[in-house]
Short mmCIF file of C-alpha atoms and ligand atoms in Angstrom, two decimals:
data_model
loop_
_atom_site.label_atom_id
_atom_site.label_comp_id
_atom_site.label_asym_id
_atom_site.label_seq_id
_atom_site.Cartn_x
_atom_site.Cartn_y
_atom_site.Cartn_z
CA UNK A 1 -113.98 70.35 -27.57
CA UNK A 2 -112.97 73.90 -27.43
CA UNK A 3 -110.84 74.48 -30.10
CA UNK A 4 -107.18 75.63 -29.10
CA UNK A 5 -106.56 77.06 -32.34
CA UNK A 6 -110.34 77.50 -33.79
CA UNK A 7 -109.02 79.71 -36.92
CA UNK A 8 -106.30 77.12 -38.08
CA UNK A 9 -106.93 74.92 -40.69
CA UNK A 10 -104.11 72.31 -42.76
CA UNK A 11 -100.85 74.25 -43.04
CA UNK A 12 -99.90 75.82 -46.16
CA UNK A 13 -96.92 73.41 -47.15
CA UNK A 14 -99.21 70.00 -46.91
CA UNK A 15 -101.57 71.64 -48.53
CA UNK A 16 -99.63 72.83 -52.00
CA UNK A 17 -97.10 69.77 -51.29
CA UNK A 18 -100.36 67.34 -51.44
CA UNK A 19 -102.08 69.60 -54.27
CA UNK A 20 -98.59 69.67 -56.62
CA UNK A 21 -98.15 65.52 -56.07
CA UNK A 22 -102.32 65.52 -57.24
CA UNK A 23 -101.55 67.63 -60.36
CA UNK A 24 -98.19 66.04 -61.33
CA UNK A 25 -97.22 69.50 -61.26
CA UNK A 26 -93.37 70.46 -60.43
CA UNK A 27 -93.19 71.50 -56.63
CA UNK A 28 -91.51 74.36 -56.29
CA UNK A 29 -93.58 75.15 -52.98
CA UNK A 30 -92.77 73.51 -49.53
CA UNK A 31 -89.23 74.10 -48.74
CA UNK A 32 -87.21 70.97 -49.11
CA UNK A 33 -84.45 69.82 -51.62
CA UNK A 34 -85.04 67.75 -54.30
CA UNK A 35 -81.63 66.12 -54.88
CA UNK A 36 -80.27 63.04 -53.44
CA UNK A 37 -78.04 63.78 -49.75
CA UNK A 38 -74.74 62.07 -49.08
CA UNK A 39 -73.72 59.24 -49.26
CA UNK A 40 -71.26 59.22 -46.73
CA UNK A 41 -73.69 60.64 -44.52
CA UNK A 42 -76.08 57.81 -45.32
CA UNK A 43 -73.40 55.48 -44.88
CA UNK A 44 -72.62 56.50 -41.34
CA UNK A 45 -75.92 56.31 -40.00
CA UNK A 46 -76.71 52.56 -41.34
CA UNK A 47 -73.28 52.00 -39.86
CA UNK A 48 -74.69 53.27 -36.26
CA UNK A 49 -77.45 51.01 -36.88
CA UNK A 50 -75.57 47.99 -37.35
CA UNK A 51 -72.88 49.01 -34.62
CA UNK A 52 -75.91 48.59 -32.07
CA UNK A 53 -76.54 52.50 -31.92
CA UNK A 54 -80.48 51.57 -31.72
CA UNK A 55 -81.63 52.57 -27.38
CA UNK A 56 -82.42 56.05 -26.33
CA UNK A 57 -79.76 58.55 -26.58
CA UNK A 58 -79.28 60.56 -22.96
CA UNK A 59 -82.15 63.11 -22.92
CA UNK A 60 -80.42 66.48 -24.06
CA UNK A 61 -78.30 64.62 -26.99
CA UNK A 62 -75.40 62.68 -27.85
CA UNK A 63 -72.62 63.94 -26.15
CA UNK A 64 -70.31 63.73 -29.52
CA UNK A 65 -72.71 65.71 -31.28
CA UNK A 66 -73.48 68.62 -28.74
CA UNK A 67 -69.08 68.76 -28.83
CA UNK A 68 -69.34 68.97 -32.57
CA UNK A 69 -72.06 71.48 -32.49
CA UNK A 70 -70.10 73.96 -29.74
CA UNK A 71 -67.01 73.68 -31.71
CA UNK A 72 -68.93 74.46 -34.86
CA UNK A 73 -70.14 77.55 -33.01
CA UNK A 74 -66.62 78.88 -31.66
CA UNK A 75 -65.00 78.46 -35.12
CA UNK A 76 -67.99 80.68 -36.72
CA UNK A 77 -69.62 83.05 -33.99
CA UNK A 78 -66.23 83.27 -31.76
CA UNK A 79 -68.89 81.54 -28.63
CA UNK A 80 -67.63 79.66 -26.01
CA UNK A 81 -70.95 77.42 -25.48
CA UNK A 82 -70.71 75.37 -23.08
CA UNK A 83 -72.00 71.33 -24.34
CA UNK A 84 -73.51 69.86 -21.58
CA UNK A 85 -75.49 72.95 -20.22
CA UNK A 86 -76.27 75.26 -23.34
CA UNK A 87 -77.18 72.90 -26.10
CA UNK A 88 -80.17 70.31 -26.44
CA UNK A 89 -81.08 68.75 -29.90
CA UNK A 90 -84.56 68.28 -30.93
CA UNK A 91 -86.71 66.81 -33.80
CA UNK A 92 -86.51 69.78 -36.02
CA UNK A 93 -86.60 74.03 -35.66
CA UNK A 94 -90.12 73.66 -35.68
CA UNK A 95 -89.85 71.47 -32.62
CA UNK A 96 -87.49 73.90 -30.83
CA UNK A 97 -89.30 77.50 -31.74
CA UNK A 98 -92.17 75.75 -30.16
CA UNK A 99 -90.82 74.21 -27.15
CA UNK A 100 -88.92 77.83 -25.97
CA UNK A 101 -91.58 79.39 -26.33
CA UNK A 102 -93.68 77.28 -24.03
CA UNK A 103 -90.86 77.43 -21.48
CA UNK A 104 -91.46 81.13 -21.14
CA UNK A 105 -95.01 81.76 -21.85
CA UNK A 106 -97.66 82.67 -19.60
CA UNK A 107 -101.28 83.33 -20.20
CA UNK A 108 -102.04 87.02 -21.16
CA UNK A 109 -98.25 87.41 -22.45
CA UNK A 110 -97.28 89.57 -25.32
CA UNK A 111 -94.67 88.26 -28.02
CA UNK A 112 -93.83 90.71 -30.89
CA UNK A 113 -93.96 88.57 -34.48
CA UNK A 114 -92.48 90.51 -37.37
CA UNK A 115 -94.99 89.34 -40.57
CA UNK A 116 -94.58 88.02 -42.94
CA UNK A 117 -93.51 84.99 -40.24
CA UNK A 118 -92.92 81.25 -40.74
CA UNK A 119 -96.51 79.76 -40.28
CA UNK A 120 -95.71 77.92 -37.18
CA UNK A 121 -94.84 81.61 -34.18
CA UNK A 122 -98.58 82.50 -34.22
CA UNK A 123 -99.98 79.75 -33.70
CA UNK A 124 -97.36 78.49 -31.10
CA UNK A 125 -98.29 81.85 -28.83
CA UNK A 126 -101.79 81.24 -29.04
CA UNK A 127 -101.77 77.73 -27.91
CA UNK A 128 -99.75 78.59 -25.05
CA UNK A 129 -102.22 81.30 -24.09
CA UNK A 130 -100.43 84.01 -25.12
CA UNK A 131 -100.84 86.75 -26.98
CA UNK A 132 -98.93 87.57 -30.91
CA UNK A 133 -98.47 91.30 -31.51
CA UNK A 134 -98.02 91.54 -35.45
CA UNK A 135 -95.80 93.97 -36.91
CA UNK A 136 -95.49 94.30 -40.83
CA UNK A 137 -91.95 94.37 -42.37
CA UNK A 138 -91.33 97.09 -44.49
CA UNK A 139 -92.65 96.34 -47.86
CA UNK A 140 -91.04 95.56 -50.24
CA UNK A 141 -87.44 95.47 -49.10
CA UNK A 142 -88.77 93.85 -45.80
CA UNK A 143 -86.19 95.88 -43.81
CA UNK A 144 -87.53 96.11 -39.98
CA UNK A 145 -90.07 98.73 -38.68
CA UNK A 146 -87.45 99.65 -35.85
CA UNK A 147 -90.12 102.58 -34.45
CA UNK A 148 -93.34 100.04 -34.73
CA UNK A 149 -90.93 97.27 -32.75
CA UNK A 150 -90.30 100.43 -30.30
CA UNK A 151 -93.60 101.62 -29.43
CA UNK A 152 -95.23 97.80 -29.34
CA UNK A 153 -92.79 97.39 -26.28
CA UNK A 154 -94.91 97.28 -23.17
CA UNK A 155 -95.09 95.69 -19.95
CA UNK A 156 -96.69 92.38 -21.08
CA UNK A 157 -94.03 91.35 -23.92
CA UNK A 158 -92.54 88.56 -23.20
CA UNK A 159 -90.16 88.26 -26.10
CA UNK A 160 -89.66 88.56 -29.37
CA UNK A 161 -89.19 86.29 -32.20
CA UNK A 162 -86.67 87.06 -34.76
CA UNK A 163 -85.86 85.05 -37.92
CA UNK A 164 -82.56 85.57 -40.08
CA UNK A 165 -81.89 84.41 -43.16
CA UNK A 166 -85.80 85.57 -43.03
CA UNK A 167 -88.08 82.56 -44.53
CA UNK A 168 -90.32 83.47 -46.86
CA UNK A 169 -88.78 87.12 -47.85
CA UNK A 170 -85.07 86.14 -48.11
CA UNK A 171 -83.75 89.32 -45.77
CA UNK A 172 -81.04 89.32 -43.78
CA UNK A 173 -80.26 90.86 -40.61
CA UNK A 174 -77.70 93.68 -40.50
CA UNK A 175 -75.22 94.74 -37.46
CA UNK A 176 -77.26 97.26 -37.33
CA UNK A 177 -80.43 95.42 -36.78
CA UNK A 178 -78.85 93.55 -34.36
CA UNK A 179 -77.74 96.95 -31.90
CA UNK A 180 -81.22 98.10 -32.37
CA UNK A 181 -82.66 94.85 -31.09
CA UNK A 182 -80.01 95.31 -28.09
CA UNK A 183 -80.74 99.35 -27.69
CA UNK A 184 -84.65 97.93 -27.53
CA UNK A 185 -83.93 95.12 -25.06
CA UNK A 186 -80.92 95.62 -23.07
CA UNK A 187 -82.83 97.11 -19.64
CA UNK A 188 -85.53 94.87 -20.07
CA UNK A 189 -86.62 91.48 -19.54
CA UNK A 190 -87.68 90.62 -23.30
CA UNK A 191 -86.64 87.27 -24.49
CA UNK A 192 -85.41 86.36 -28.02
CA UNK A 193 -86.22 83.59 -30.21
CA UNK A 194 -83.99 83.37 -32.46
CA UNK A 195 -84.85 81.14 -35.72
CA UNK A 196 -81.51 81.03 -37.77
CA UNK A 197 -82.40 77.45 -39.17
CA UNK A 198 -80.98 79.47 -42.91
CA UNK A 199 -77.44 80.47 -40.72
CA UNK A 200 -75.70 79.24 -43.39
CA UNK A 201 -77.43 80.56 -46.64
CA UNK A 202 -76.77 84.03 -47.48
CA UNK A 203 -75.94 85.67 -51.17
CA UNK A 204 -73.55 88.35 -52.40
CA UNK A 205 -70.96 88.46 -49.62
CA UNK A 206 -73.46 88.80 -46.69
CA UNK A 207 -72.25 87.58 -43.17
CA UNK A 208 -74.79 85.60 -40.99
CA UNK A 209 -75.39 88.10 -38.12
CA UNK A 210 -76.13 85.17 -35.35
CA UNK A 211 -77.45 86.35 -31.61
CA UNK A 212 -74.68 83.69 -30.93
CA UNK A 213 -71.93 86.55 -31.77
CA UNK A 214 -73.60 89.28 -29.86
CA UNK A 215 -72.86 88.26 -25.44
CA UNK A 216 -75.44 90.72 -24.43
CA UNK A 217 -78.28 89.09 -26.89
CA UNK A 218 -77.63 85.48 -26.02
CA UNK A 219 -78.27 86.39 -22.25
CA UNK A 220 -81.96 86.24 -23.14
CA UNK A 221 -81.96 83.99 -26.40
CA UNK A 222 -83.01 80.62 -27.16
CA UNK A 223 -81.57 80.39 -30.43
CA UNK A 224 -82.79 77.56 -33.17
CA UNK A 225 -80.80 75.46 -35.80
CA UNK A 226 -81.77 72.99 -38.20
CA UNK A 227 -80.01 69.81 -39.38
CA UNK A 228 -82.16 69.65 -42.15
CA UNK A 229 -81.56 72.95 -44.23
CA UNK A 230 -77.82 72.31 -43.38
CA UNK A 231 -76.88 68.42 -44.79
CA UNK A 232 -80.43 68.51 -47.19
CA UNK A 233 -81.91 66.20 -44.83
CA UNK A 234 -85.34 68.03 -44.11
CA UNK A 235 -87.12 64.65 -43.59
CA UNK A 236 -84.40 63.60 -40.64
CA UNK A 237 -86.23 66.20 -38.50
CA UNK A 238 -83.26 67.15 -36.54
CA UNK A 239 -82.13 70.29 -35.19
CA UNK A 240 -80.89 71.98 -31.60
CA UNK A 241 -81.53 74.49 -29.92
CA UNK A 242 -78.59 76.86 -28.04
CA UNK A 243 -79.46 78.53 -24.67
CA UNK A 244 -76.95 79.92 -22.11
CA UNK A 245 -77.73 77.69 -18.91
CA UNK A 246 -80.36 79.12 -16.93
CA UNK A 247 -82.65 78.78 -19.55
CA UNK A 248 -81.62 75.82 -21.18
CA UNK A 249 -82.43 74.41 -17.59
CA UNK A 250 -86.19 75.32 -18.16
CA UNK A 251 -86.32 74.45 -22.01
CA UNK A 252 -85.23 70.80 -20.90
CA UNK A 253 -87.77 70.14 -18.28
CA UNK A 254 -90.14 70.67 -21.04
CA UNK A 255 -88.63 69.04 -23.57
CA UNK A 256 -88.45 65.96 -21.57
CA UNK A 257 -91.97 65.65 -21.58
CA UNK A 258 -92.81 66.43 -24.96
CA UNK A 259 -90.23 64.11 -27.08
CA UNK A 260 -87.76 62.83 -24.48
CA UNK A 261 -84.96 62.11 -27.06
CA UNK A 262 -84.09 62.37 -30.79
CA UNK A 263 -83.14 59.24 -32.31
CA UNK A 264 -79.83 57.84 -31.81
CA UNK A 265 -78.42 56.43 -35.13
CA UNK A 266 -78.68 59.89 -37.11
CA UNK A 267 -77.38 61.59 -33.71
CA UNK A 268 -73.93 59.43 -34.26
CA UNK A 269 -73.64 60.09 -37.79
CA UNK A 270 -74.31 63.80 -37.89
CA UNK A 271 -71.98 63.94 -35.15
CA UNK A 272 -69.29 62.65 -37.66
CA UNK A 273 -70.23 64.24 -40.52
CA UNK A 274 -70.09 67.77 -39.12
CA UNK A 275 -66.25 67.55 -39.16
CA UNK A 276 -67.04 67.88 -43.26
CA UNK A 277 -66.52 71.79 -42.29
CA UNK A 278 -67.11 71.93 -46.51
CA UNK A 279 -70.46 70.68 -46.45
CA UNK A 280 -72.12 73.81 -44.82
CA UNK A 281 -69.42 76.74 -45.70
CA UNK A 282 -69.83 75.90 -48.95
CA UNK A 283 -73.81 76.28 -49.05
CA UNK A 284 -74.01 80.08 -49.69
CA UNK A 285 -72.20 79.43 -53.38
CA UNK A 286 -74.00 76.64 -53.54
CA UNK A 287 -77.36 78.42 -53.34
CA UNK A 288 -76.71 81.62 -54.96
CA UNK A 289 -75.49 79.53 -57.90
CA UNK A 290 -79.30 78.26 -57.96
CA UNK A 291 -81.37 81.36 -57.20
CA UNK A 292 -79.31 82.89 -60.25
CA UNK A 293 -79.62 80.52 -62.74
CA UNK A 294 -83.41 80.90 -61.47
CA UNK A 295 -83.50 84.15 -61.85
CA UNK A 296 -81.95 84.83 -64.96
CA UNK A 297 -84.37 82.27 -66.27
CA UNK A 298 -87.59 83.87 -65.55
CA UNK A 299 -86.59 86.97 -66.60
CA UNK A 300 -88.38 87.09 -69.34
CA UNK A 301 -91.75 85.75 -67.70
CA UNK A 302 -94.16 88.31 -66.56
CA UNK A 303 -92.94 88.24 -62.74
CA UNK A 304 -91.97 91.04 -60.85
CA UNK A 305 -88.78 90.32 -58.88
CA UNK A 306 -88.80 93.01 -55.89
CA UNK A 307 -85.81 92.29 -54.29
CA UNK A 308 -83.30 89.31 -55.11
CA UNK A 309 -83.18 87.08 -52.30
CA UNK A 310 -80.20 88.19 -50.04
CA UNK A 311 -80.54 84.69 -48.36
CA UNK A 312 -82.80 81.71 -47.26
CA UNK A 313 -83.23 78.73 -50.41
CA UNK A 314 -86.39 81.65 -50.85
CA UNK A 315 -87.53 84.15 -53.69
CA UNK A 316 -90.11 85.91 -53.77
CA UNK A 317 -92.30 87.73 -56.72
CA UNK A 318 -95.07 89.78 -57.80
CA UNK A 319 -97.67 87.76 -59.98
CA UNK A 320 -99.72 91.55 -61.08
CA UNK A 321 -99.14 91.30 -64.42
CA UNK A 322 -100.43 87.82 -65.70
CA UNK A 323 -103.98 88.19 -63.45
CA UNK A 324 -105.31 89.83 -60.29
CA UNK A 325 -106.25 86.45 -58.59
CA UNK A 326 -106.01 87.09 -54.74
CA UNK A 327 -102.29 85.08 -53.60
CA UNK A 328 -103.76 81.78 -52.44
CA UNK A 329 -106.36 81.46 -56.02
CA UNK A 330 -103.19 82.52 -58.21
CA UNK A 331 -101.04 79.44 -56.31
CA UNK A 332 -104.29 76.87 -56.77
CA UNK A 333 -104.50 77.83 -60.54
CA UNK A 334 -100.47 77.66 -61.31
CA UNK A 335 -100.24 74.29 -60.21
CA UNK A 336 -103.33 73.21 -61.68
CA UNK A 337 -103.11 74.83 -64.89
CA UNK A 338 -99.30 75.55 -65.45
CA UNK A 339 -97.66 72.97 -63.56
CA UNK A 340 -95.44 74.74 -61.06
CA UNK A 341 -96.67 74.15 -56.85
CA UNK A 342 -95.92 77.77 -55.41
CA UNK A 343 -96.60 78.92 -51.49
CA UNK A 344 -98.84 82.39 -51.20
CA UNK A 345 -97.11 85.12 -49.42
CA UNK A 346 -100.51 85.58 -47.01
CA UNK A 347 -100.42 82.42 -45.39
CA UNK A 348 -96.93 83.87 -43.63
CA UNK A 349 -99.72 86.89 -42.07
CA UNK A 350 -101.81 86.23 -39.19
CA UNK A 351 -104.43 88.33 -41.10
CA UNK A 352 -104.00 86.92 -44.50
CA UNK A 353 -102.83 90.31 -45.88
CA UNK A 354 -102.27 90.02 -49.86
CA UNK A 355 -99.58 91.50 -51.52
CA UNK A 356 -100.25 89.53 -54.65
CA UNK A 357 -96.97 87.52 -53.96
CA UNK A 358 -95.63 83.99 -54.48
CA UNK A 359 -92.60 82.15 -53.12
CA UNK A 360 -90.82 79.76 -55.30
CA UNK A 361 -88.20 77.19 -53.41
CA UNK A 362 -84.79 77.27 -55.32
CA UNK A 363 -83.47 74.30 -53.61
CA UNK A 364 -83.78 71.89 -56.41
CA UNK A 365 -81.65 70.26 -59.03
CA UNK A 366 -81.24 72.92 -61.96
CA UNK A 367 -82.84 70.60 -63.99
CA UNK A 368 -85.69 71.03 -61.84
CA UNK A 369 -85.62 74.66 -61.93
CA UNK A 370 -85.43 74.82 -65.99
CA UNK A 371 -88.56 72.32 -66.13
CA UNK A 372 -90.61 74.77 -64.23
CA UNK A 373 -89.32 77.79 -65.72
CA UNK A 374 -90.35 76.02 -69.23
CA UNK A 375 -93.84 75.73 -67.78
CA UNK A 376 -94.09 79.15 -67.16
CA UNK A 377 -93.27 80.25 -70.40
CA UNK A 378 -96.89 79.39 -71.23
CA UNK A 379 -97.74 82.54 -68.74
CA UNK A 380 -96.02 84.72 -71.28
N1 LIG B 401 -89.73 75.39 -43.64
C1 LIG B 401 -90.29 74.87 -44.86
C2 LIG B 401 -90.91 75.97 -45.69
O1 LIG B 401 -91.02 77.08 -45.27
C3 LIG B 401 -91.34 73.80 -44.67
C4 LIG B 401 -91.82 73.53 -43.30
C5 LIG B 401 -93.05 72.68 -43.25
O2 LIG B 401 -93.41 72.04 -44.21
N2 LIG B 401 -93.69 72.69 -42.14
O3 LIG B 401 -91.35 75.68 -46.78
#
């Protein structure tokens, strides 16, 4: 077989997931809570289950839960998104990052990737025969290379993929990012994929800046969301995916023949449990409350903390002064030797550039946190 993907091997999060499970070691790596969900929530979709909610659910969604989702939406980006037209939901972000852009790719196409990027854009592009043009983010605030974005325009790009809360770096998009991605792509016919599966996480005050809230953006946006990072349910793999019509008409033929449907039971209860409005405007405290006690507890280990997380369940930090072990090495040996499952900043570069940087997931019980800050303490 010729290999679609001949460079790829296992993804980063099964591999330190599966390495941190073999070494007993506390898994602060792969992004997922470790804390039990709702009840209510779990309550509601046994309920379904038992209330005969078991057949396929119509193709683009429940019809309750797309209503619940474009409410959701007018309430916090002021959008009038229409239901039945705009929104499909999907088994995961993953799922719908992929699936837009294999509505709009073509062989030879160019689609600009700002790096470090969620492991998943590259290799989506290249399967669909297209082509990823890699721009670095500024290091280390990770602020956007507005002139590199400029001059990598051409007539081949396709679109551009744009992730905020950022996963792994923690950034967060400005206004000001946003008019510079509309100055760059206004007369043009560059799509966006926007990956705002973190919409709700951001620290100190910071607003969400969604491509929802900007009519000029959303012309040419398929935008992502995530179930998961919203009700701690990362296992449900559910998410959706918000596109004004015309292309929401193109992203379904696809998605038709990739998954069909998402399953129904968890489609009724999350349709429910969204009226909680608490459960997700209350996830910013929520979070900063953990990547502070975090921080303040590994203050005194030999990390170097860059820049504080401005959102995302993500931090990030410099490892230079306890060994220079390339990224990937220095995650192997702290879960084998210390205990604590980290991700390498590299495997988020097409090119495996090494900034000597780790990413620790803060979206665990404090307890959690304090165990694997007391493991560290050995680094000292
Ligand atoms: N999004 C999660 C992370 O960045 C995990 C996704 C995955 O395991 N594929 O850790």
């Amino acid at each position: 077989m010729n290999s679609k993907l001949p460079n790829i091997g296992t993804n980063i999060f099964s591999v330190m997931s599966a390495l941190a499970k073999e070494h007993n070691a506390i898994n602060l790596s792969q992004g997922f809570p470790d804390y039990p969900i709702s009840n209510e929530l779990i309550d509601s979709v046994t309920m379904a289950m038992k209330e005969g909610f078991n057949q396929y659910a119509p193709m683009i969604g429940l019809p309750e839960l797309r209503n619940a989702l474009a409410n959701k939406i007018q309430k916090l980006y002021q959008a009038s998104i229409d239901a039945e037209t705009e929104i499909t939901i999907t088994p995961g972000g993953t799922y719908s990052i992929y699936t837009s852009l294999t509505t709009i790719l073509e062989a030879g196409d160019e689609v600009i990737v700002l790096e470090p990027a969620y492991d998943s854009y590259v290799p989506n592009i290249e399967t669909n025969g297209a082509k990823a043009i890699c721009i670095p983010l500024l290091y280390p605030t990770y602020c956007i290379d507005w002139e590199k974005v400029k001059s990598s325009i051409n007539e081949k790009t396709k679109a551009i993929i744009i992730n905020t809360p950022h996963n792994p770096t923690g950034y967060v998009w400005t206004k000001e990012d946003m008019s510079r991605l509309d100055e760059l792509t206004k007369n043009t016919s560059i799509y966006i994929i926007s990956d705002e599966v973190y919409e709700h996480i951001t620290f100190d005050g910071r607003q969400h800046e969604s491509v929802l809230k900007y009519p000029n953006l959303f012309k040419r946006s398929f935008v992502t969301f995530s179930f998961g990072k919203v009700f701690h349910t990362t296992g449900w793999k559910m998410g959706y995916c918000v596109a004004p019509e015309n292309l929401m008409k193109e992203f379904r033929k696809i998605h038709q023949f990739i998954c069909f449907t998402c399953n129904t039971p968890m489609q009724v209860a999350l349709a429910k449990f969204l009226a909680n409005e608490n459960e997700y405007l209350s996830l910013s405290s929520f979070f900063q409350k953990k990547r502070d006690l975090f921080l303040e507890n590994i203050k005194d280990l030999p990390f170097t903390i860059h820049e504080k997380a401005k959102g995302s369940y993500f931090q990030l930090a410099s490892y230079e002064k306890i060994n220079d072990m390339g990224d990937k090495d220095f995650a192997i040996w702290l879960t084998k030797q210390i205990g604590v499952a980290v991700i390498p900043v590299s495997a988020f570069y097409h090119n495996g550039k090494d900034d000597k940087l780790i990413r620790f997931c803060f979206a665990k019980k404090d307890e959690t946190l304090l165990e694997a800050v007391e493991k560290m303490r050995k680094l000292i």
